[in-house]
XYZ file of C-alpha atoms in Angstrom:
324
model
C -8.615 19.516 21.107
C -7.069 17.586 17.990
C -8.785 18.404 14.840
C -8.801 15.331 12.634
C -10.329 14.827 9.147
C -11.945 11.627 8.286
C -11.780 10.716 4.561
C -14.522 8.221 3.689
C -13.574 6.211 0.421
C -16.053 3.262 0.527
C -15.312 -0.588 0.923
C -16.763 -3.145 3.545
C -16.720 -0.636 6.369
C -19.467 1.344 4.530
C -21.498 -1.626 3.221
C -24.164 -3.698 4.520
C -25.824 -7.109 3.846
C -28.909 -7.292 2.119
C -31.927 -9.532 2.772
C -30.225 -12.356 0.852
C -27.031 -11.783 3.043
C -24.968 -10.486 0.023
C -22.545 -7.416 0.859
C -23.494 -4.388 -0.993
C -22.664 -0.578 -1.028
C -25.071 1.435 0.802
C -26.430 4.636 -0.676
C -24.905 6.418 2.373
C -21.733 5.304 4.483
C -23.171 4.627 7.982
C -19.748 5.118 9.386
C -19.658 8.730 7.839
C -22.637 9.504 9.488
C -21.075 9.161 12.976
C -19.711 12.456 13.346
C -19.895 12.678 17.197
C -17.437 9.798 17.591
C -15.014 10.716 20.469
C -17.009 13.853 21.138
C -15.278 15.930 23.444
C -11.729 14.749 22.834
C -11.594 15.246 18.991
C -12.956 17.617 16.559
C -13.600 15.589 13.630
C -14.225 16.821 9.947
C -15.936 14.587 7.593
C -15.108 14.354 3.885
C -17.150 11.539 1.796
C -14.761 11.586 -0.952
C -15.666 8.303 -2.557
C -18.007 5.011 -2.236
C -16.144 2.650 -4.054
C -15.183 -0.992 -3.575
C -11.611 -0.971 -3.134
C -10.933 -3.273 -6.259
C -12.524 0.156 -8.130
C -9.539 2.531 -6.622
C -6.722 3.159 -9.030
C -3.666 5.379 -8.346
C -5.828 8.113 -9.792
C -7.936 8.078 -6.762
C -5.073 7.372 -4.624
C -3.463 10.738 -5.816
C -6.904 12.609 -5.165
C -6.861 11.303 -1.481
C -3.011 12.707 -1.362
C -3.727 16.256 -2.804
C -6.841 16.325 -0.236
C -4.545 15.496 2.820
C -2.104 18.528 1.487
C -4.840 20.748 1.551
C -5.928 19.876 5.008
C -2.446 20.171 6.245
C -2.306 23.541 4.712
C -5.696 24.430 6.590
C -4.035 23.361 9.910
C -5.631 19.816 10.461
C -3.869 17.705 13.117
C -4.163 14.258 11.656
C -6.145 12.243 9.044
C -7.920 8.917 9.170
C -9.019 7.341 5.885
C -11.595 4.673 5.562
C -11.038 1.975 2.797
C -11.730 -1.299 1.596
C -9.508 -3.916 2.612
C -8.555 -5.464 -0.861
C -6.288 -2.655 -1.871
C -5.901 -0.821 1.234
C -2.227 -1.638 1.527
C -1.618 -0.197 -1.708
C -3.297 3.194 -1.224
C -1.717 3.503 2.343
C 1.766 2.938 0.536
C 1.133 5.183 -2.165
C 0.546 7.826 0.480
C 3.364 7.155 2.499
C 5.505 7.441 -0.581
C 3.979 10.914 -1.506
C 3.294 12.726 1.771
C 5.636 14.977 3.767
C 5.151 12.957 7.125
C 4.510 16.106 8.878
C 1.035 14.817 10.411
C -0.255 11.427 11.381
C -2.203 9.727 8.855
C -3.941 6.473 9.416
C -5.830 4.225 7.053
C -8.362 1.699 8.416
C -11.062 -0.471 7.205
C -13.315 -3.256 8.330
C -13.540 -7.233 7.310
C -17.477 -7.370 8.471
C -20.102 -4.977 7.039
C -21.714 -2.479 9.284
C -25.011 -4.589 9.996
C -23.192 -8.065 10.442
C -22.819 -9.490 13.883
C -19.217 -8.621 15.327
C -18.980 -5.831 12.773
C -15.560 -4.330 13.296
C -15.774 -1.166 11.398
C -16.819 1.389 14.095
C -14.254 0.016 16.432
C -11.516 0.067 13.611
C -12.696 3.796 13.046
C -12.627 4.791 16.513
C -9.008 3.146 17.104
C -7.639 5.142 13.988
C -8.896 8.450 15.060
C -7.256 7.597 18.415
C -3.845 6.919 16.748
C -4.151 9.897 14.495
C -4.704 12.167 17.459
C -2.099 10.943 19.783
C 1.015 12.881 19.864
C 3.419 9.640 19.823
C 2.089 8.965 16.089
C 4.123 11.803 14.980
C 6.841 10.921 12.588
C 5.536 7.358 11.993
C 4.903 7.806 8.260
C 1.256 6.501 7.067
C 0.075 3.831 9.589
C -2.505 1.014 9.108
C -4.762 0.264 12.299
C -6.949 -2.925 12.321
C -7.828 -4.865 15.275
C -5.727 -3.169 17.747
C -2.583 -3.267 15.954
C -0.749 -0.259 14.116
C 1.274 -1.394 11.159
C 3.590 0.565 8.840
C 2.260 1.224 5.500
C 5.412 0.224 3.874
C 5.195 -3.595 4.993
C 1.740 -4.361 6.344
C -0.169 -6.550 3.881
C -3.543 -8.712 3.979
C -3.131 -12.432 4.713
C -6.505 -13.661 5.097
C -9.521 -13.287 2.771
C -12.201 -12.912 5.803
C -10.587 -12.982 9.162
C -10.585 -9.636 11.242
C -6.945 -10.358 12.270
C -6.110 -10.170 8.379
C -3.491 -7.396 8.117
C -0.092 -8.388 9.251
C 3.574 -7.407 9.080
C 5.437 -10.473 7.767
C 9.155 -10.389 9.169
C 9.115 -7.390 11.262
C 5.976 -7.100 13.095
C 3.170 -4.386 14.018
C 5.289 -1.205 15.494
C 2.630 -0.551 17.923
C -0.745 -1.491 19.618
C -4.028 0.640 20.634
C -4.221 0.223 24.095
C -7.661 1.572 25.874
C -7.632 5.065 24.047
C -4.147 5.717 22.789
C -1.272 4.498 20.814
C 1.828 2.570 22.368
C 4.775 2.132 20.066
C 7.508 -0.814 20.437
C 9.233 -0.186 17.250
C 10.889 2.971 15.514
C 10.072 3.323 11.735
C 13.007 4.159 9.574
C 11.996 6.924 7.558
C 12.284 6.870 3.792
C 12.579 9.692 1.222
C 9.451 10.724 -0.441
C 8.451 11.775 -4.018
C 6.469 14.907 -4.939
C 4.210 14.118 -7.967
C 1.083 15.568 -9.369
C 0.178 12.986 -11.852
C 0.201 9.194 -12.074
C 1.267 7.030 -14.939
C -0.204 3.980 -16.328
C 0.988 0.570 -17.618
C 3.165 -0.536 -14.832
C 2.879 -4.342 -14.477
C 3.201 -6.983 -12.020
C 3.855 -10.622 -13.127
C 4.339 -13.377 -10.740
C 6.716 -16.223 -11.563
C 5.898 -19.719 -11.705
C 7.421 -23.297 -12.067
C 7.888 -23.895 -15.710
C 7.477 -20.072 -16.666
C 8.624 -19.164 -20.211
C 8.771 -15.719 -22.042
C 5.447 -15.555 -23.249
C 3.850 -13.032 -20.503
C 6.906 -10.761 -21.033
C 6.414 -10.908 -24.822
C 3.101 -9.539 -24.389
C 4.639 -6.198 -22.639
C 7.217 -5.941 -25.136
C 5.678 -2.524 -26.659
C 6.226 1.000 -26.433
C 3.077 1.417 -24.024
C 4.984 -0.596 -21.387
C 6.474 2.002 -18.675
C 7.787 -0.651 -16.123
C 7.596 -4.107 -14.737
C 7.585 -5.853 -11.502
C 8.329 -9.369 -11.026
C 7.828 -11.568 -7.926
C 10.584 -13.766 -8.632
C 10.929 -17.155 -7.040
C 12.964 -17.827 -3.862
C 15.546 -15.032 -2.816
C 14.936 -13.793 -6.352
C 15.344 -16.076 -9.030
C 13.543 -16.858 -12.621
C 13.244 -19.995 -14.951
C 16.040 -19.700 -17.743
C 13.141 -19.962 -20.289
C 12.154 -16.330 -19.485
C 15.441 -14.651 -20.041
C 15.343 -13.984 -23.756
C 12.047 -11.980 -23.307
C 13.201 -10.372 -20.270
C 16.293 -9.242 -22.280
C 14.026 -7.810 -24.930
C 12.349 -5.454 -22.441
C 15.485 -4.465 -21.031
C 16.794 -3.540 -24.345
C 13.804 -1.278 -24.752
C 14.854 0.549 -21.607
C 11.891 -0.631 -19.894
C 12.618 -0.740 -15.808
C 12.162 -4.255 -14.533
C 12.267 -4.599 -10.596
C 12.618 -7.942 -8.902
C 11.216 -8.809 -5.678
C 10.592 -12.222 -3.995
C 7.159 -14.122 -3.942
C 7.825 -15.390 -0.536
C 5.886 -14.067 2.467
C 8.807 -13.412 4.349
C 12.356 -12.393 3.633
C 13.870 -9.868 1.128
C 14.814 -10.382 -2.532
C 18.849 -11.068 -2.643
C 21.062 -12.030 -5.637
C 22.675 -15.009 -3.961
C 22.726 -17.573 -6.931
C 24.903 -17.730 -9.773
C 23.129 -19.784 -12.222
C 21.268 -19.375 -15.350
C 18.369 -17.386 -14.101
C 19.727 -16.870 -10.845
C 19.679 -13.484 -9.092
C 23.353 -12.684 -9.800
C 22.756 -13.057 -13.390
C 19.426 -10.972 -13.180
C 21.184 -8.322 -11.515
C 23.816 -8.161 -14.168
C 21.386 -8.128 -16.913
C 19.885 -5.013 -15.332
C 17.003 -5.943 -13.149
C 16.647 -3.804 -10.035
C 16.383 -5.832 -6.783
C 13.703 -4.337 -4.168
C 14.246 -5.499 -0.728
C 11.758 -5.663 1.841
C 8.383 -4.954 -0.316
C 6.175 -7.277 -1.809
C 5.189 -7.261 -5.354
C 2.106 -4.881 -4.947
C 3.908 -2.510 -2.989
C 6.934 -2.553 -5.463
C 4.785 -1.883 -8.065
C 3.372 1.157 -6.494
C 6.920 2.378 -5.657
C 7.998 1.902 -9.118
C 4.788 3.853 -10.546
C 5.252 6.696 -8.083
C 9.265 6.751 -8.860
C 8.282 7.084 -12.733
C 5.490 9.557 -12.295
C 8.219 11.507 -10.644
C 10.395 11.481 -13.528
C 13.240 9.320 -11.940
C 15.305 7.230 -14.300
C 18.821 5.421 -14.386
C 20.511 5.812 -11.253
C 18.014 7.958 -9.325
C 15.223 5.489 -10.067
C 17.731 2.170 -8.895
C 18.538 4.125 -5.823
C 14.851 4.836 -5.333
C 13.847 1.220 -5.756
C 17.003 -0.360 -4.051
C 15.540 -1.126 -0.720
C 12.492 -0.394 1.202
C 14.042 2.354 3.163
C 16.251 5.273 1.918
């Protein structure tokens, strides 16, 4: 019988509607009380680490989850399931994907409907996540996100709808598998990436989204000694309005790492255009293109790399693509 650790961190999956119909946190997580789920097939160990709405989760909490998983691995656990609010679920999942050694299955799940709503998806997603974590076929797939009968790589999955239960999607590549009855079925092989061992997380790593008519004002606000790094969601394949360039150059002169991704839903950032503010010029200035990640994921990757002490070419190689 597989021994699975369930780490509960809060979010909609742990909440209920009150008399006014507002979704609020419970004093006790109703999902965490279900210790007998899949009894006879799985031995479930429960750890109620937090009870936080996911906008309250920071990289500090992400690191605590990672450290708890490492302790569980040392104690012989066979797999891990984390319940989490959906707003920042993809960031926590990717943080773990970058910082865990990929020796046991780790699955993150959540819910779009609270526990007492009609059609609540929390218990179903939780059970599916446990089944995936306990499946031998899940070994070596990195951290996964299981929602709505689909298995996604933490590296690429993103929340695409504010309320729909089918909100989690993987643009460009699609899910790596599905949950079929009581087991995982995989259709894609994950390309593995290198991980970083970290024991702390730094602060002041920022994310800025480009827009038509943008000037350098936002970058000027970040021109200070506290700024550790900046990720920019550029236009199209990775371009910026020319009025941003002087302020960006000032950040580069400070040796602040700047990472460029695309704000587009599909595709990757590439240095295609050779005009003022085009991707070719930005690369020559010193911006690092990160392919295959959205802005929030690229920020997590930059934060992890900087927390690991990577600089110069090491950091550039780490950030260059989604895989190593």
